[in-house]
C-alpha cells in the first residue's frame, strides 16, 4: 500500500495505536513534543552531583536534548510512547533474596537484553507509518538516548512518576520497559496523567536500604541520589563500591527491585508474555561461590545477549565479592581467596574486603599471603583494612 496523504490526526493516532498493539507492545500513548516541565529540577539534580559517575547525563548537548526533545530530533512534534511488561510469570520469580548464599539479579536483567529487541520493533513501527500512513522523519529511543521517557509517558497518559522515580501505571504497576518514537507529524494526543496516586504512601522511600530515595522536590518531582542507589552501585559505578555502602547491598549483584517490590501498585503487575523476558536458567538464584569462580569465557557464555554484560566480568565479580562478604560464611573462603589473585584489581580489592568480613583464620592467612606480593596501592589498602581488628 502506498503512503496516504491528508489523513486526519485522529485517524493517524488510532491506526498507530492499533499497529503498535499488533506488534506486541503492552500500552501505547501519544503526547505532543515540547520543553520538559522538569528541566530546572534536572539541572539542580546535576548541580548537586547526584548523577555520580554518569557524566553523559551532564553533557551540555545531552542536557539541552533532555530539556526539549525537539532539539534531539529537529522538527519533532509528536512522541509515541510504548510499554513492554517484564514481570516474570508465577513460579518463575525465585525469592532468592531470602538466601544470602545466592545471587539476586534485577528482574529486568534475568534474560535477553530488551534494548535491541524494542528498538528494532520501534523502528519497524516508524517504517510502517511512513509506508502505510504518511511520510515521516523521526527516531526511536529505548533507554539509551537523551530522552526523558517517563515524563513523555506521563504526558501520553500512561502513568505517573512514583516516589521511587519509576513510571507507575494504575492497573499494571511499574515492571515495564519504555520506548519512544519521536515524529515530525502532528497527531491526536492523549490526556496527560495528572494525578499523583502515590498519595501518602512512602513504602519505597522507607524500604530503600541505602537511603537513595529522597521523596519529592518543591515541584513534586521524585528525587533520587543515584550515588547511593544499589542499581547505580552495581551497574553504573565503574570503580570500587564505597565501603560504607557495601554492607547495605546484601546479595544483590546486578540492579535492585526493592522499591518496586514494596510498591502496592505492583500487586497488579501482569506477567510478561514475551518469551525473551522469561528468566533464563542459572541467573537469579545462582550460588555466589559458583559465580565468583567464573572465567571470562564463562561470563561471556552465561550472559550472552543479556543486559548483565554491561558490568563486564570485573564489575559483576566485584559485586559478587561484596555479596559473599555480606553472607560471611567460611564456605566462601576458598573461592574468595582464589579471587585475590584475579587479574583485575577491582576484583582483588573487593575480595580482600569480603575475606575481612568473613574473618576466619583461613581468610586472614589468605590476606597475609597476598599482602606479600600485591603491587596495586588500592588493593594493598583494602588488604590492610581487612586485616585490621576493626574489620572483624
XYZ file of C-alpha atoms in Angstrom:
392
model
C 0.000 0.000 0.000
C 1.457 3.369 -0.969
C 1.689 6.154 1.575
C -1.535 8.105 2.004
C -1.760 11.876 2.473
C -4.092 14.233 4.345
C -5.115 11.663 6.916
C -6.645 13.465 9.933
C -4.510 13.359 13.111
C -7.203 11.400 14.962
C -7.172 8.680 12.312
C -3.371 8.587 12.255
C -3.257 8.161 16.014
C -5.898 5.454 16.030
C -4.080 3.427 13.377
C -0.666 3.911 15.019
C -2.044 2.677 18.347
C -3.633 -0.339 16.720
C -0.448 -1.219 14.843
C 1.737 -0.855 17.946
C -0.540 -3.198 19.886
C -0.467 -5.691 16.998
C 3.338 -5.610 17.245
C 3.179 -6.768 20.850
C 3.539 -3.574 22.851
C 1.513 -3.538 26.048
C 0.321 0.063 26.077
C 0.520 2.977 23.670
C 0.207 6.679 24.433
C 0.784 9.719 22.252
C 1.987 13.089 23.517
C 2.950 16.442 21.999
C 6.659 17.229 21.959
C 7.650 20.294 23.945
C 10.037 21.563 26.594
C 10.291 19.471 29.751
C 8.412 20.658 32.806
C 11.301 19.359 34.925
C 14.221 20.970 33.111
C 15.215 23.211 36.012
C 14.848 20.363 38.508
C 17.039 18.184 36.311
C 19.769 20.834 36.243
C 19.570 21.225 40.029
C 19.955 17.462 40.363
C 23.048 17.539 38.193
C 24.478 20.515 40.069
C 24.146 18.556 43.301
C 26.257 15.793 41.756
C 23.569 13.165 42.301
C 24.270 11.605 38.894
C 27.589 10.272 40.210
C 29.891 8.924 37.515
C 27.231 9.102 34.803
C 28.897 12.044 33.098
C 26.931 11.518 29.903
C 23.867 12.865 31.719
C 25.559 16.203 32.351
C 26.984 16.933 28.881
C 25.740 20.295 27.643
C 24.263 18.843 24.471
C 22.588 15.993 26.359
C 21.024 18.396 28.883
C 19.613 20.538 26.081
C 18.122 17.480 24.390
C 16.542 16.186 27.587
C 15.041 19.595 28.287
C 13.439 19.686 24.827
C 13.122 16.623 22.533
C 12.758 18.970 19.556
C 16.488 19.672 19.958
C 17.132 15.947 19.805
C 15.035 15.455 16.659
C 14.598 18.775 14.807
C 11.020 19.267 13.757
C 9.662 16.659 16.167
C 6.027 17.307 17.010
C 4.761 14.053 18.494
C 6.005 11.286 20.761
C 4.602 7.768 20.501
C 5.310 6.076 23.839
C 5.013 2.313 24.298
C 5.488 -0.193 27.111
C 6.541 -3.829 27.388
C 5.904 -5.697 30.637
C 8.683 -7.881 32.042
C 7.338 -9.202 35.348
C 8.015 -12.972 35.479
C 5.149 -15.473 35.403
C 4.073 -17.154 38.624
C 6.589 -19.787 39.651
C 9.436 -18.174 37.707
C 10.142 -15.438 40.245
C 12.597 -17.108 42.634
C 12.658 -15.492 46.117
C 16.453 -15.774 46.249
C 16.926 -12.575 48.256
C 15.985 -14.614 51.331
C 19.025 -16.886 50.872
C 22.226 -14.856 51.394
C 24.328 -17.523 49.667
C 22.575 -16.915 46.333
C 22.714 -14.025 43.888
C 19.858 -11.666 43.170
C 19.629 -10.010 39.748
C 17.077 -7.317 38.984
C 14.098 -8.855 37.219
C 14.636 -6.921 34.007
C 18.116 -8.444 33.612
C 17.276 -12.118 34.041
C 17.036 -12.885 30.345
C 17.510 -11.134 26.993
C 18.587 -7.506 26.786
C 15.491 -5.504 25.953
C 17.233 -2.584 24.236
C 17.815 -4.049 20.786
C 14.570 -6.008 20.625
C 12.422 -2.998 21.492
C 14.360 -0.624 19.276
C 14.061 -2.910 16.259
C 10.323 -3.114 16.866
C 10.025 0.665 17.212
C 11.992 1.247 14.022
C 9.643 -1.182 12.279
C 6.690 0.829 13.605
C 8.164 4.066 12.255
C 8.824 2.468 8.879
C 5.249 1.177 8.782
C 3.913 4.680 9.481
C 5.944 6.096 6.587
C 4.939 3.325 4.207
C 1.280 2.963 5.116
C 0.110 6.280 6.550
C 2.224 9.377 5.949
C 5.927 10.005 5.235
C 7.640 10.906 8.492
C 11.042 11.715 9.826
C 11.858 10.675 13.342
C 13.878 8.472 15.602
C 13.317 5.609 18.034
C 14.731 5.512 21.565
C 14.906 2.787 24.178
C 16.661 3.938 27.332
C 19.869 4.938 25.561
C 19.228 8.387 24.070
C 18.868 11.793 25.726
C 15.129 11.381 26.295
C 13.113 11.786 29.485
C 10.938 8.768 28.698
C 8.998 8.777 31.942
C 7.908 12.374 31.549
C 6.777 11.678 27.987
C 4.901 8.600 29.232
C 3.123 10.750 31.813
C 2.247 13.297 29.136
C 0.928 10.447 26.999
C -1.436 9.339 29.766
C 0.255 6.031 30.613
C 1.089 6.639 34.266
C 2.738 8.901 36.820
C 6.210 9.274 38.307
C 6.171 7.451 41.631
C 8.261 8.329 44.661
C 10.640 5.588 43.573
C 11.222 7.604 40.331
C 9.667 4.765 38.305
C 6.729 5.210 35.948
C 3.776 3.649 37.767
C 0.652 2.593 35.881
C -2.693 2.415 37.697
C -3.635 -1.103 36.669
C -0.247 -2.657 35.841
C 2.370 -1.252 38.200
C 5.935 -0.357 37.250
C 7.525 -3.521 35.886
C 7.751 -2.304 32.285
C 10.215 -1.075 29.698
C 9.547 2.220 27.916
C 10.180 3.042 24.285
C 9.657 6.297 22.396
C 9.386 7.255 18.742
C 9.717 10.985 18.047
C 7.942 12.002 14.826
C 7.690 15.219 12.804
C 3.952 14.893 12.246
C 1.003 16.181 14.245
C -1.153 13.510 15.873
C -4.117 13.420 18.194
C -2.832 13.345 21.767
C -3.867 11.505 24.887
C -4.779 13.334 28.061
C -1.776 13.619 30.391
C -1.844 11.536 33.565
C -2.253 14.368 36.044
C -2.848 12.535 39.331
C -0.156 11.508 41.809
C -1.583 8.226 43.039
C 1.228 7.557 45.480
C -0.783 9.628 47.956
C 0.824 9.485 51.384
C 2.483 6.132 50.746
C 6.244 6.161 51.334
C 6.970 2.421 51.387
C 9.639 2.687 48.690
C 11.429 5.545 50.450
C 11.339 3.682 53.760
C 12.471 0.363 52.257
C 15.499 1.623 50.300
C 18.489 0.156 52.207
C 20.904 2.891 51.172
C 18.629 5.918 51.528
C 18.825 6.763 47.838
C 15.187 7.880 47.548
C 14.685 11.428 48.802
C 10.964 11.967 48.298
C 9.707 14.774 46.071
C 11.123 18.227 45.413
C 9.224 21.508 45.649
C 7.796 20.953 42.166
C 6.564 17.457 43.013
C 9.216 15.577 41.035
C 10.680 12.461 42.715
C 14.344 12.759 43.668
C 16.962 10.023 43.831
C 20.599 10.301 44.821
C 21.939 7.866 42.236
C 25.259 7.653 44.066
C 23.519 5.659 46.805
C 21.224 3.553 44.603
C 22.060 -0.171 44.508
C 21.337 -0.271 40.781
C 23.857 2.513 40.216
C 26.431 0.995 42.559
C 26.278 -2.455 40.961
C 25.990 -1.348 37.315
C 26.994 2.243 36.562
C 29.737 2.623 39.167
C 32.909 1.500 37.450
C 35.350 1.689 40.319
C 35.221 0.479 43.918
C 31.901 0.479 45.731
C 32.163 2.891 48.707
C 32.988 0.907 51.813
C 30.166 2.432 53.849
C 27.592 1.178 51.334
C 28.845 -2.380 50.782
C 27.072 -3.851 53.801
C 23.769 -2.376 52.605
C 23.806 -4.131 49.227
C 23.207 -7.596 50.640
C 23.263 -10.260 47.927
C 22.023 -8.072 45.080
C 24.689 -8.429 42.414
C 23.058 -6.627 39.484
C 20.478 -3.922 40.000
C 17.734 -3.775 42.612
C 13.946 -4.169 42.730
C 13.318 -3.334 46.385
C 11.461 -0.087 45.688
C 9.242 -1.944 43.209
C 8.753 -4.993 45.416
C 7.194 -2.923 48.195
C 5.021 -0.768 45.916
C 1.309 -1.612 46.398
C 0.594 -0.868 42.755
C 2.749 -3.809 41.713
C 0.182 -6.178 43.161
C -1.479 -5.551 39.783
C 1.638 -6.491 37.792
C 0.774 -8.682 34.806
C 3.189 -11.494 33.878
C 5.090 -10.911 30.672
C 4.007 -12.650 27.501
C 7.381 -12.038 25.836
C 9.395 -15.297 25.644
C 12.608 -13.244 25.518
C 11.887 -11.904 29.010
C 11.330 -15.248 30.718
C 14.097 -15.843 33.286
C 16.962 -17.901 31.934
C 18.341 -20.757 33.965
C 21.362 -20.108 36.142
C 20.989 -16.363 36.579
C 18.825 -15.282 39.509
C 19.366 -17.637 42.426
C 22.779 -18.803 41.232
C 25.182 -19.753 44.013
C 27.514 -16.862 44.795
C 30.515 -19.184 45.170
C 29.910 -20.508 41.668
C 29.660 -17.018 40.142
C 32.841 -15.921 41.914
C 34.829 -18.566 40.068
C 33.743 -17.524 36.563
C 36.375 -17.084 33.893
C 35.947 -14.513 31.143
C 34.821 -17.243 28.760
C 32.220 -18.495 31.230
C 30.951 -14.965 31.857
C 30.604 -14.297 28.123
C 28.770 -17.556 27.557
C 26.384 -17.267 30.505
C 25.408 -13.667 29.843
C 25.400 -13.631 26.057
C 22.596 -11.334 24.924
C 21.965 -10.187 28.497
C 21.979 -6.700 29.992
C 24.387 -8.076 32.619
C 27.225 -7.760 30.120
C 27.144 -4.015 30.837
C 29.110 -4.543 34.052
C 31.747 -6.676 32.332
C 33.180 -9.608 34.256
C 35.177 -7.425 36.639
C 32.126 -5.417 37.665
C 29.961 -8.444 38.285
C 32.665 -10.257 40.290
C 33.204 -7.087 42.322
C 29.504 -7.234 43.219
C 29.627 -10.967 43.926
C 32.592 -10.460 46.252
C 30.604 -7.887 48.206
C 27.658 -10.291 48.415
C 29.946 -13.059 49.677
C 31.317 -10.728 52.331
C 27.783 -9.921 53.407
C 26.962 -13.631 53.575
C 30.036 -14.050 55.795
C 30.234 -17.831 55.581
C 33.535 -19.726 55.901
C 32.291 -21.813 52.942
C 33.160 -18.858 50.719
C 36.806 -18.604 51.788
C 38.392 -20.863 49.104
C 36.799 -19.137 46.128
C 37.239 -15.632 47.544
C 40.859 -16.357 48.459
C 41.424 -17.515 44.869
C 39.982 -14.178 43.683
C 42.845 -12.404 45.484
C 44.952 -13.469 42.502
C 42.475 -12.269 39.854
C 43.971 -10.204 37.057
C 41.575 -7.337 37.865
C 42.498 -5.105 40.834
C 38.803 -4.250 41.209
C 38.049 -7.903 41.931
C 41.071 -8.405 44.199
C 40.232 -5.387 46.348
C 36.643 -6.391 46.966
C 37.716 -9.994 47.590
C 40.020 -8.654 50.301
C 37.078 -6.796 51.870
C 34.973 -9.965 51.764
C 37.682 -12.013 53.478
C 37.959 -9.358 56.165
C 34.209 -9.633 56.725
C 34.392 -13.437 56.970
C 37.255 -13.109 59.422
C 38.285 -16.758 59.871
C 41.925 -17.694 60.339
C 41.934 -19.152 56.839
C 40.658 -15.850 55.443
C 43.337 -13.925 57.310
C 46.070 -16.274 56.127
C 44.993 -15.674 52.534
C 45.086 -11.924 53.098
C 48.539 -12.017 54.676
C 49.847 -14.128 51.824
C 48.510 -11.720 49.207
C 49.866 -8.719 51.107
C 53.396 -10.001 50.461
C 53.026 -9.829 46.673
C 50.291 -7.290 45.925
C 51.542 -4.328 43.867
C 48.361 -2.270 43.456
C 48.202 0.502 46.077
C 44.412 0.474 46.441
C 44.277 -3.321 46.793
C 47.046 -3.177 49.409
C 44.958 -0.639 51.322
C 41.922 -2.942 51.187
C 44.048 -5.844 52.477
C 45.390 -3.742 55.350
C 41.918 -2.630 56.330
C 40.633 -6.208 56.091
C 43.387 -7.387 58.457
C 42.791 -4.595 60.968
C 40.947 -5.553 64.153
C 38.076 -3.194 63.237
C 37.285 -5.421 60.241
C 36.197 -8.275 62.486
